[in-house]
Amino acid sequence: MEIPEKTRQELIRQAFAARERAYAPYSHYKVGAALLCQDGTIVTGCNVECAAFGVGQCAERCALTKAVSEGERTFSAIALAAALDSAVDLAEEPYPTPCGACRQGLREFVDPEAFQVIMARSLTDCRIMSLEELLPASFGPSAL
Ligand SMILES: [Zn+2]
């Protein structure tokens, strides 16, 4: 299902706002995510790094964990905003894509063909792909 333009822009706006809260003192790669729940709620996340590198978490799974812990289980889309902190103009940066672990984490809760991943460089410049396109032939809950 197509996400309404107004909702998509709000998701992107919240992803950029969440990016401002990223804790990325090691990579300096700041990421914000905004996850759209089926009921219209938007849950945000940012990357939270750790001196013990493996303990850090991506923005996408931060948002997902927050949402599930608040009782949300069904999601329609996620918007991402990401770039190195030194980036001068995010509109010139590559479109941010979720890492493999986040693709799999999202897969647990969504219909991969319907779920939209909105990769934003600005409020008006984004690339949209389905989770199926980003994680084809995925392993999911129905396999168990
Ligand atoms: Zn990730």
PDB file of C-alpha atoms and ligand atoms in Angstrom:
ATOM      1  CA  MET A   1       0.000   0.000   0.000  1.00  0.00           C
ATOM      2  CA  GLU A   2       1.293   3.422  -0.917  1.00  0.00           C
ATOM      3  CA  ILE A   3       2.175   5.628   2.047  1.00  0.00           C
ATOM      4  CA  PRO A   4       0.462   9.029   1.741  1.00  0.00           C
ATOM      5  CA  GLU A   5       2.853  11.826   0.799  1.00  0.00           C
ATOM      6  CA  LYS A   6       2.138  13.734   4.006  1.00  0.00           C
ATOM      7  CA  THR A   7       2.894  10.660   6.143  1.00  0.00           C
ATOM      8  CA  ARG A   8       6.065   9.927   4.193  1.00  0.00           C
ATOM      9  CA  GLN A   9       7.305  13.472   4.742  1.00  0.00           C
ATOM     10  CA  GLU A  10       6.532  13.251   8.460  1.00  0.00           C
ATOM     11  CA  LEU A  11       8.460   9.976   8.694  1.00  0.00           C
ATOM     12  CA  ILE A  12      11.445  11.551   6.959  1.00  0.00           C
ATOM     13  CA  ARG A  13      11.243  14.640   9.171  1.00  0.00           C
ATOM     14  CA  GLN A  14      11.257  12.454  12.286  1.00  0.00           C
ATOM     15  CA  ALA A  15      14.149  10.333  10.957  1.00  0.00           C
ATOM     16  CA  PHE A  16      16.247  13.475  10.514  1.00  0.00           C
ATOM     17  CA  ALA A  17      15.271  14.650  14.019  1.00  0.00           C
ATOM     18  CA  ALA A  18      16.213  11.248  15.470  1.00  0.00           C
ATOM     19  CA  ARG A  19      19.560  11.430  13.650  1.00  0.00           C
ATOM     20  CA  GLU A  20      20.387  14.504  15.734  1.00  0.00           C
ATOM     21  CA  ARG A  21      20.193  12.285  18.837  1.00  0.00           C
ATOM     22  CA  ALA A  22      22.531   9.605  17.463  1.00  0.00           C
ATOM     23  CA  TYR A  23      25.385   8.550  19.731  1.00  0.00           C
ATOM     24  CA  ALA A  24      28.181   7.814  17.284  1.00  0.00           C
ATOM     25  CA  PRO A  25      31.490   8.959  18.816  1.00  0.00           C
ATOM     26  CA  TYR A  26      33.464   6.167  17.094  1.00  0.00           C
ATOM     27  CA  SER A  27      32.170   5.921  13.538  1.00  0.00           C
ATOM     28  CA  HIS A  28      30.823   9.487  13.372  1.00  0.00           C
ATOM     29  CA  TYR A  29      28.148   7.974  11.112  1.00  0.00           C
ATOM     30  CA  LYS A  30      24.883   9.273  12.528  1.00  0.00           C
ATOM     31  CA  VAL A  31      21.657   7.503  11.685  1.00  0.00           C
ATOM     32  CA  GLY A  32      18.037   8.260  12.471  1.00  0.00           C
ATOM     33  CA  ALA A  33      15.059   6.033  11.806  1.00  0.00           C
ATOM     34  CA  ALA A  34      11.303   6.537  12.008  1.00  0.00           C
ATOM     35  CA  LEU A  35       9.120   3.441  11.995  1.00  0.00           C
ATOM     36  CA  LEU A  36       5.466   3.701  10.983  1.00  0.00           C
ATOM     37  CA  CYS A  37       3.186   1.390  12.936  1.00  0.00           C
ATOM     38  CA  GLN A  38      -0.062   0.082  11.474  1.00  0.00           C
ATOM     39  CA  ASP A  39      -2.092   2.306  13.830  1.00  0.00           C
ATOM     40  CA  GLY A  40      -0.284   5.419  12.590  1.00  0.00           C
ATOM     41  CA  THR A  41       2.067   5.736  15.541  1.00  0.00           C
ATOM     42  CA  ILE A  42       5.627   6.714  14.614  1.00  0.00           C
ATOM     43  CA  VAL A  43       8.468   5.337  16.731  1.00  0.00           C
ATOM     44  CA  THR A  44      11.951   6.733  16.233  1.00  0.00           C
ATOM     45  CA  GLY A  45      15.411   5.377  16.863  1.00  0.00           C
ATOM     46  CA  CYS A  46      19.035   6.388  16.448  1.00  0.00           C
ATOM     47  CA  ASN A  47      22.271   4.477  16.391  1.00  0.00           C
ATOM     48  CA  VAL A  48      23.785   4.011  19.835  1.00  0.00           C
ATOM     49  CA  GLU A  49      27.442   3.017  19.690  1.00  0.00           C
ATOM     50  CA  CYS A  50      29.532   1.556  22.498  1.00  0.00           C
ATOM     51  CA  ALA A  51      33.248   1.428  23.271  1.00  0.00           C
ATOM     52  CA  ALA A  52      32.778  -2.357  23.155  1.00  0.00           C
ATOM     53  CA  PHE A  53      31.854  -2.106  19.475  1.00  0.00           C
ATOM     54  CA  GLY A  54      29.702  -5.214  19.190  1.00  0.00           C
ATOM     55  CA  VAL A  55      27.311  -3.908  21.804  1.00  0.00           C
ATOM     56  CA  GLY A  56      26.246  -0.893  19.748  1.00  0.00           C
ATOM     57  CA  GLN A  57      22.926  -0.855  17.987  1.00  0.00           C
ATOM     58  CA  CYS A  58      21.632   0.463  14.687  1.00  0.00           C
ATOM     59  CA  ALA A  59      18.891   3.088  14.489  1.00  0.00           C
ATOM     60  CA  GLU A  60      16.489   0.738  12.700  1.00  0.00           C
ATOM     61  CA  ARG A  61      16.616  -1.969  15.353  1.00  0.00           C
ATOM     62  CA  CYS A  62      16.545   0.685  18.079  1.00  0.00           C
ATOM     63  CA  ALA A  63      13.201   1.896  16.687  1.00  0.00           C
ATOM     64  CA  LEU A  64      11.976  -1.660  16.203  1.00  0.00           C
ATOM     65  CA  THR A  65      12.887  -2.681  19.753  1.00  0.00           C
ATOM     66  CA  LYS A  66      11.248   0.427  21.188  1.00  0.00           C
ATOM     67  CA  ALA A  67       8.072  -0.171  19.184  1.00  0.00           C
ATOM     68  CA  VAL A  68       7.750  -3.863  20.039  1.00  0.00           C
ATOM     69  CA  SER A  69       8.457  -3.154  23.694  1.00  0.00           C
ATOM     70  CA  GLU A  70       5.556  -0.678  23.635  1.00  0.00           C
ATOM     71  CA  GLY A  71       3.201  -3.295  22.220  1.00  0.00           C
ATOM     72  CA  GLU A  72       3.416  -2.548  18.483  1.00  0.00           C
ATOM     73  CA  ARG A  73       3.754  -5.558  16.224  1.00  0.00           C
ATOM     74  CA  THR A  74       2.655  -4.442  12.761  1.00  0.00           C
ATOM     75  CA  PHE A  75       4.559  -1.949  10.648  1.00  0.00           C
ATOM     76  CA  SER A  76       4.087  -0.299   7.275  1.00  0.00           C
ATOM     77  CA  ALA A  77       7.303   1.606   6.590  1.00  0.00           C
ATOM     78  CA  ILE A  78      10.536   2.949   7.970  1.00  0.00           C
ATOM     79  CA  ALA A  79      12.337   6.136   6.993  1.00  0.00           C
ATOM     80  CA  LEU A  80      16.107   6.466   7.333  1.00  0.00           C
ATOM     81  CA  ALA A  81      18.374   9.486   7.427  1.00  0.00           C
ATOM     82  CA  ALA A  82      22.114   8.910   7.711  1.00  0.00           C
ATOM     83  CA  ALA A  83      25.484  10.413   6.963  1.00  0.00           C
ATOM     84  CA  LEU A  84      28.853  11.040   8.484  1.00  0.00           C
ATOM     85  CA  ASP A  85      28.713  13.846  11.022  1.00  0.00           C
ATOM     86  CA  SER A  86      31.212  15.746   8.881  1.00  0.00           C
ATOM     87  CA  ALA A  87      28.891  15.721   5.881  1.00  0.00           C
ATOM     88  CA  VAL A  88      28.229  19.255   4.770  1.00  0.00           C
ATOM     89  CA  ASP A  89      25.121  18.645   2.704  1.00  0.00           C
ATOM     90  CA  LEU A  90      23.139  15.477   3.313  1.00  0.00           C
ATOM     91  CA  ALA A  91      21.450  15.945  -0.035  1.00  0.00           C
ATOM     92  CA  GLU A  92      24.830  15.143  -1.630  1.00  0.00           C
ATOM     93  CA  GLU A  93      25.320  11.948   0.378  1.00  0.00           C
ATOM     94  CA  PRO A  94      24.394   8.436  -0.822  1.00  0.00           C
ATOM     95  CA  TYR A  95      20.899   7.205   0.010  1.00  0.00           C
ATOM     96  CA  PRO A  96      21.173   5.394   3.360  1.00  0.00           C
ATOM     97  CA  THR A  97      20.391   1.692   3.301  1.00  0.00           C
ATOM     98  CA  PRO A  98      19.791  -0.622   6.255  1.00  0.00           C
ATOM     99  CA  CYS A  99      22.496  -3.149   7.117  1.00  0.00           C
ATOM    100  CA  GLY A 100      21.817  -6.850   6.710  1.00  0.00           C
ATOM    101  CA  ALA A 101      21.060  -7.400  10.390  1.00  0.00           C
ATOM    102  CA  CYS A 102      18.417  -4.659  10.358  1.00  0.00           C
ATOM    103  CA  ARG A 103      16.844  -6.029   7.186  1.00  0.00           C
ATOM    104  CA  GLN A 104      16.482  -9.384   8.927  1.00  0.00           C
ATOM    105  CA  GLY A 105      15.236  -7.793  12.145  1.00  0.00           C
ATOM    106  CA  LEU A 106      12.503  -5.928  10.300  1.00  0.00           C
ATOM    107  CA  ARG A 107      11.624  -9.084   8.362  1.00  0.00           C
ATOM    108  CA  GLU A 108      10.461 -10.686  11.585  1.00  0.00           C
ATOM    109  CA  PHE A 109       7.490  -8.323  11.826  1.00  0.00           C
ATOM    110  CA  VAL A 110       6.552  -7.198   8.313  1.00  0.00           C
ATOM    111  CA  ASP A 111       5.213  -8.369   4.993  1.00  0.00           C
ATOM    112  CA  PRO A 112       8.393  -7.917   2.920  1.00  0.00           C
ATOM    113  CA  GLU A 113       6.517  -7.109  -0.274  1.00  0.00           C
ATOM    114  CA  ALA A 114       4.366  -4.427   1.349  1.00  0.00           C
ATOM    115  CA  PHE A 115       6.844  -2.898   3.787  1.00  0.00           C
ATOM    116  CA  GLN A 116       8.497   0.240   2.441  1.00  0.00           C
ATOM    117  CA  VAL A 117      12.022   1.364   3.275  1.00  0.00           C
ATOM    118  CA  ILE A 118      12.300   5.102   2.671  1.00  0.00           C
ATOM    119  CA  MET A 119      15.942   6.114   2.311  1.00  0.00           C
ATOM    120  CA  ALA A 120      16.104   9.876   2.554  1.00  0.00           C
ATOM    121  CA  ARG A 121      18.716  12.470   1.685  1.00  0.00           C
ATOM    122  CA  SER A 122      16.333  15.345   2.357  1.00  0.00           C
ATOM    123  CA  LEU A 123      12.649  15.906   3.046  1.00  0.00           C
ATOM    124  CA  THR A 124      11.945  15.777  -0.665  1.00  0.00           C
ATOM    125  CA  ASP A 125      14.661  13.468  -1.993  1.00  0.00           C
ATOM    126  CA  CYS A 126      14.295   9.822  -1.094  1.00  0.00           C
ATOM    127  CA  ARG A 127      14.589   6.378  -2.608  1.00  0.00           C
ATOM    128  CA  ILE A 128      11.874   3.868  -1.713  1.00  0.00           C
ATOM    129  CA  MET A 129      12.328   0.107  -1.887  1.00  0.00           C
ATOM    130  CA  SER A 130      10.325  -2.758  -0.481  1.00  0.00           C
ATOM    131  CA  LEU A 131      11.945  -5.035   2.087  1.00  0.00           C
ATOM    132  CA  GLU A 132      11.532  -7.817  -0.484  1.00  0.00           C
ATOM    133  CA  GLU A 133      13.796  -5.889  -2.851  1.00  0.00           C
ATOM    134  CA  LEU A 134      16.385  -5.336  -0.104  1.00  0.00           C
ATOM    135  CA  LEU A 135      16.195  -8.869   1.315  1.00  0.00           C
ATOM    136  CA  PRO A 136      14.950 -11.233  -1.397  1.00  0.00           C
ATOM    137  CA  ALA A 137      13.988 -14.834  -0.660  1.00  0.00           C
ATOM    138  CA  SER A 138      14.223 -14.061   3.029  1.00  0.00           C
ATOM    139  CA  PHE A 139      13.984 -16.399   5.983  1.00  0.00           C
ATOM    140  CA  GLY A 140      11.103 -15.493   8.244  1.00  0.00           C
ATOM    141  CA  PRO A 141       8.732 -16.653  10.952  1.00  0.00           C
ATOM    142  CA  SER A 142       6.696 -18.812   8.569  1.00  0.00           C
ATOM    143  CA  ALA A 143       9.716 -21.062   8.076  1.00  0.00           C
ATOM    144  CA  LEU A 144       9.544 -22.269  11.655  1.00  0.00           C
TER     145      LEU A 144
HETATM  146 ZN    ZN B   1      21.623  -2.032  10.951  1.00  0.00          ZN
END
